[in-house]
XYZ file of C-alpha atoms in Angstrom:
293
model
C 161.260 84.585 139.679
C 159.712 87.501 141.574
C 157.936 88.590 138.424
C 155.782 85.437 138.335
C 153.835 86.168 141.555
C 153.393 89.762 140.414
C 152.026 88.712 137.041
C 149.713 86.230 138.739
C 148.417 88.958 141.042
C 147.783 91.294 138.104
C 145.917 88.482 136.347
C 143.706 87.885 139.385
C 142.914 91.592 139.783
C 142.114 91.860 136.077
C 139.764 88.887 136.239
C 138.082 90.217 139.345
C 137.606 93.622 137.705
C 136.036 92.047 134.625
C 133.764 89.952 136.825
C 132.765 92.984 138.859
C 132.060 95.016 135.713
C 129.964 92.173 134.331
C 128.052 91.973 137.595
C 127.338 95.689 137.423
C 126.049 95.349 133.845
C 123.911 92.369 134.847
C 122.066 94.557 137.352
C 120.323 96.301 134.464
C 117.397 94.800 132.606
C 118.179 93.911 129.007
C 116.370 95.876 126.318
C 114.734 93.856 123.551
C 114.967 95.750 120.283
C 112.434 94.859 117.612
C 113.326 93.714 114.113
C 111.693 96.921 112.857
C 113.962 99.003 115.096
C 117.114 97.188 113.993
C 116.194 97.433 110.322
C 115.712 101.204 110.565
C 118.497 102.211 112.938
C 121.247 99.733 112.024
C 121.225 100.450 108.290
C 124.482 102.438 108.431
C 122.796 105.835 108.109
C 122.095 108.699 110.473
C 118.724 110.422 110.662
C 119.013 114.199 110.179
C 116.052 116.325 111.231
C 115.907 120.084 110.612
C 113.589 122.520 112.402
C 112.546 126.146 112.202
C 113.398 127.620 115.582
C 111.895 130.468 117.571
C 113.981 130.825 120.727
C 113.695 133.377 123.496
C 116.965 134.877 124.690
C 117.284 138.060 126.771
C 113.497 138.341 126.738
C 113.203 138.587 122.940
C 112.140 135.998 120.386
C 114.963 134.993 118.028
C 114.578 133.110 114.766
C 117.000 130.365 113.865
C 117.461 126.701 113.009
C 117.689 123.549 115.107
C 118.881 120.035 114.274
C 118.288 116.643 115.859
C 120.768 114.082 114.540
C 120.156 110.489 115.656
C 122.602 107.689 114.863
C 123.604 104.335 116.321
C 127.273 103.590 116.855
C 129.692 101.440 118.826
C 130.881 103.008 122.059
C 133.916 102.243 124.224
C 132.584 102.101 127.776
C 135.887 102.674 129.550
C 137.248 105.497 127.381
C 133.700 106.744 126.716
C 134.286 107.611 123.078
C 133.077 106.342 119.717
C 134.860 103.130 118.773
C 136.572 102.720 115.424
C 135.152 99.197 115.168
C 132.907 96.798 117.039
C 134.568 94.458 119.562
C 133.986 92.662 122.876
C 134.724 95.912 124.714
C 132.148 98.040 122.879
C 128.439 98.531 123.484
C 125.804 99.742 121.088
C 124.461 103.235 121.756
C 122.165 105.744 120.153
C 123.769 109.144 119.930
C 121.823 112.371 119.673
C 123.599 115.485 118.477
C 121.260 118.440 118.954
C 122.034 121.978 117.801
C 120.416 125.413 118.006
C 121.672 128.436 116.096
C 120.225 131.957 116.284
C 121.340 135.593 116.423
C 121.002 138.019 119.308
C 121.345 141.443 117.752
C 124.784 141.751 116.189
C 126.194 138.481 117.502
C 125.336 134.781 117.010
C 124.627 131.969 119.447
C 125.546 128.341 118.818
C 124.454 125.532 121.151
C 125.375 121.868 120.718
C 124.744 118.866 122.932
C 125.712 115.205 122.471
C 124.034 112.410 124.429
C 125.111 108.749 124.314
C 122.415 106.290 125.414
C 122.885 102.489 125.751
C 120.666 100.306 123.595
C 121.535 96.915 125.074
C 120.257 97.498 128.594
C 117.855 99.809 130.383
C 120.108 102.165 132.307
C 120.875 105.910 132.491
C 122.846 107.529 129.711
C 126.592 106.913 129.424
C 127.861 110.349 128.457
C 126.638 113.878 127.834
C 128.395 117.005 126.612
C 127.022 120.516 126.162
C 128.637 123.645 124.745
C 127.346 127.189 124.317
C 129.283 129.697 122.197
C 128.639 133.382 121.590
C 130.820 136.439 121.136
C 131.049 137.156 124.869
C 132.573 133.722 125.529
C 131.741 130.049 125.851
C 130.732 127.455 128.425
C 131.158 123.692 128.440
C 129.786 120.854 130.564
C 130.451 117.118 130.464
C 128.930 114.142 132.276
C 130.535 110.703 132.351
C 128.668 107.752 133.806
C 131.314 105.745 135.638
C 129.496 104.202 138.583
C 128.266 107.649 139.591
C 127.640 110.642 137.355
C 130.922 112.569 137.233
C 130.465 116.132 136.008
C 132.843 118.873 134.911
C 131.719 122.368 134.032
C 133.653 125.343 132.632
C 132.448 128.872 131.991
C 133.707 132.408 131.452
C 131.182 133.784 133.971
C 132.357 134.776 137.434
C 131.492 132.116 139.978
C 131.131 129.420 137.292
C 134.711 129.085 136.076
C 135.647 125.438 136.715
C 133.804 122.845 138.783
C 133.831 119.088 139.282
C 131.278 117.142 141.277
C 129.521 113.794 141.565
C 125.820 112.906 141.417
C 123.958 109.649 141.789
C 122.734 108.363 138.390
C 119.194 109.545 137.628
C 116.983 110.175 134.637
C 118.329 113.052 132.553
C 116.250 115.343 130.386
C 118.729 114.966 127.532
C 118.217 111.195 127.354
C 114.423 111.475 127.227
C 114.628 112.578 123.581
C 116.362 109.296 122.732
C 114.065 107.138 124.844
C 111.102 108.614 122.993
C 112.576 107.361 119.712
C 113.135 103.850 121.095
C 109.944 103.111 123.060
C 107.992 106.236 124.051
C 105.344 104.356 126.039
C 108.033 102.833 128.281
C 109.088 106.205 129.682
C 108.448 106.350 133.410
C 105.715 108.888 134.136
C 104.840 110.864 137.239
C 106.850 112.861 139.747
C 110.573 112.102 139.992
C 114.015 113.657 140.329
C 115.517 114.629 136.967
C 118.765 116.239 135.864
C 117.584 119.060 133.539
C 118.788 119.863 130.052
C 122.418 120.981 130.312
C 122.106 123.909 127.915
C 119.131 125.229 129.916
C 121.226 125.146 133.093
C 124.098 126.902 131.314
C 121.987 129.634 129.703
C 120.078 130.360 132.902
C 123.007 129.995 135.319
C 121.229 127.334 137.343
C 123.010 124.802 139.550
C 123.911 121.449 138.032
C 121.843 119.162 140.248
C 118.658 117.122 140.160
C 115.310 118.886 140.419
C 111.854 117.547 141.222
C 109.822 117.240 138.025
C 106.783 115.476 136.619
C 106.315 113.696 133.294
C 102.964 113.279 131.569
C 101.914 111.777 128.235
C 98.784 112.419 126.206
C 97.705 110.940 122.884
C 95.633 112.802 120.311
C 96.945 113.892 116.904
C 100.411 113.340 118.345
C 101.913 111.551 121.299
C 102.767 114.501 123.533
C 105.239 114.179 126.398
C 105.268 117.029 128.920
C 108.090 117.572 131.388
C 107.414 120.154 134.110
C 109.816 121.676 136.687
C 107.891 123.908 139.077
C 111.024 125.101 140.877
C 112.717 126.169 137.646
C 109.619 127.538 135.920
C 110.403 125.269 132.969
C 107.997 123.209 130.877
C 109.087 121.096 127.906
C 106.557 119.604 125.479
C 107.699 117.126 122.831
C 105.276 116.168 120.047
C 105.968 113.004 118.068
C 104.325 110.591 115.657
C 102.433 107.755 117.354
C 103.845 104.991 115.141
C 107.402 103.803 114.528
C 109.931 105.380 114.036
C 108.234 107.915 116.352
C 109.572 111.015 114.584
C 109.660 114.228 116.612
C 107.608 116.788 114.715
C 107.891 119.769 117.059
C 108.580 120.880 120.602
C 107.964 123.796 122.940
C 110.100 125.114 125.797
C 108.258 127.380 128.207
C 109.872 129.758 130.689
C 107.432 130.897 133.354
C 108.600 134.101 135.025
C 105.958 135.538 137.308
C 102.968 136.451 135.167
C 104.954 136.114 131.944
C 105.365 132.903 129.944
C 107.920 132.832 127.136
C 107.372 129.972 124.678
C 110.258 128.886 122.448
C 109.186 126.641 119.557
C 110.681 124.336 116.957
C 108.738 122.958 113.972
C 110.042 120.241 111.723
C 111.198 121.095 108.227
C 112.800 118.013 106.679
C 114.247 114.572 107.448
C 117.176 113.015 105.599
C 118.770 109.620 106.228
C 122.364 109.500 105.057
C 125.988 108.818 105.970
C 126.609 112.527 106.453
C 130.170 112.011 107.746
C 131.121 110.755 104.278
C 129.617 113.775 102.550
C 132.063 116.529 103.463
C 132.940 117.540 99.904
C 131.478 120.738 98.444
C 129.669 118.587 95.872
C 127.264 117.654 98.668
C 126.330 121.230 99.566
C 122.995 120.723 97.805
C 121.979 118.337 100.609
C 121.665 121.352 102.882
C 118.892 122.516 100.578
C 117.252 119.116 101.138
C 117.132 120.019 104.839
C 115.956 123.610 104.156
C 119.130 124.956 105.762
């Protein structure tokens, strides 16, 4: 008989938790996705974009390749992983996997970041991971949006080994790339606090925290979004097409160090829409040629 009150209590707590979670979600404005958007992004394919990359590392310009891979998928909010199937506990997200690969002398660099951004409501991103690998070692950072931003960082550098900390949810540089593909003109402009690109913080050994930055947009041949951090000496310029699906054609990352300005660049090569996760047989190797890789 004692089990009945206990079960009833568990039921009440569960219901209260669901109600509280729903209330939290209701605090965010719903995002209305156009029919055009749904037709393009919910067709079961990912959009693969390849770029020629010129990236400054250790003061020298390196040549390499970059990828921006956009895809919509169902996301488990609690576990914060891709869901095997859609259900009442999943939410629709746009995921961006971005990669940069280049050589520094004898050894290679590989950078990959994954950002998960909610499509159903206008709120900060849900999850972000960033990894940097080279022959000296590797570093890894992860953000999970669970009420607050909960961050974990790991590195082989002295003083950066293992850290965990909490930040209030803010705009992140990594999510801006996704927002520009959804509705670029809805991006909030002006001066604001922003959490910078994770790989930039890792490569430059900067603290994982928010920094004051400004966002501007100009429209000429392209819609150009400029993100500027005076404290970090960082300027990011993203150039994209002015009409849907707002493809990103190129970008520039500037490092301002005293009188010197180093400008890393990426210029678009090819775009391919496909279910790439189903094309892991060697018979699909020719598709890399389609991306000029």
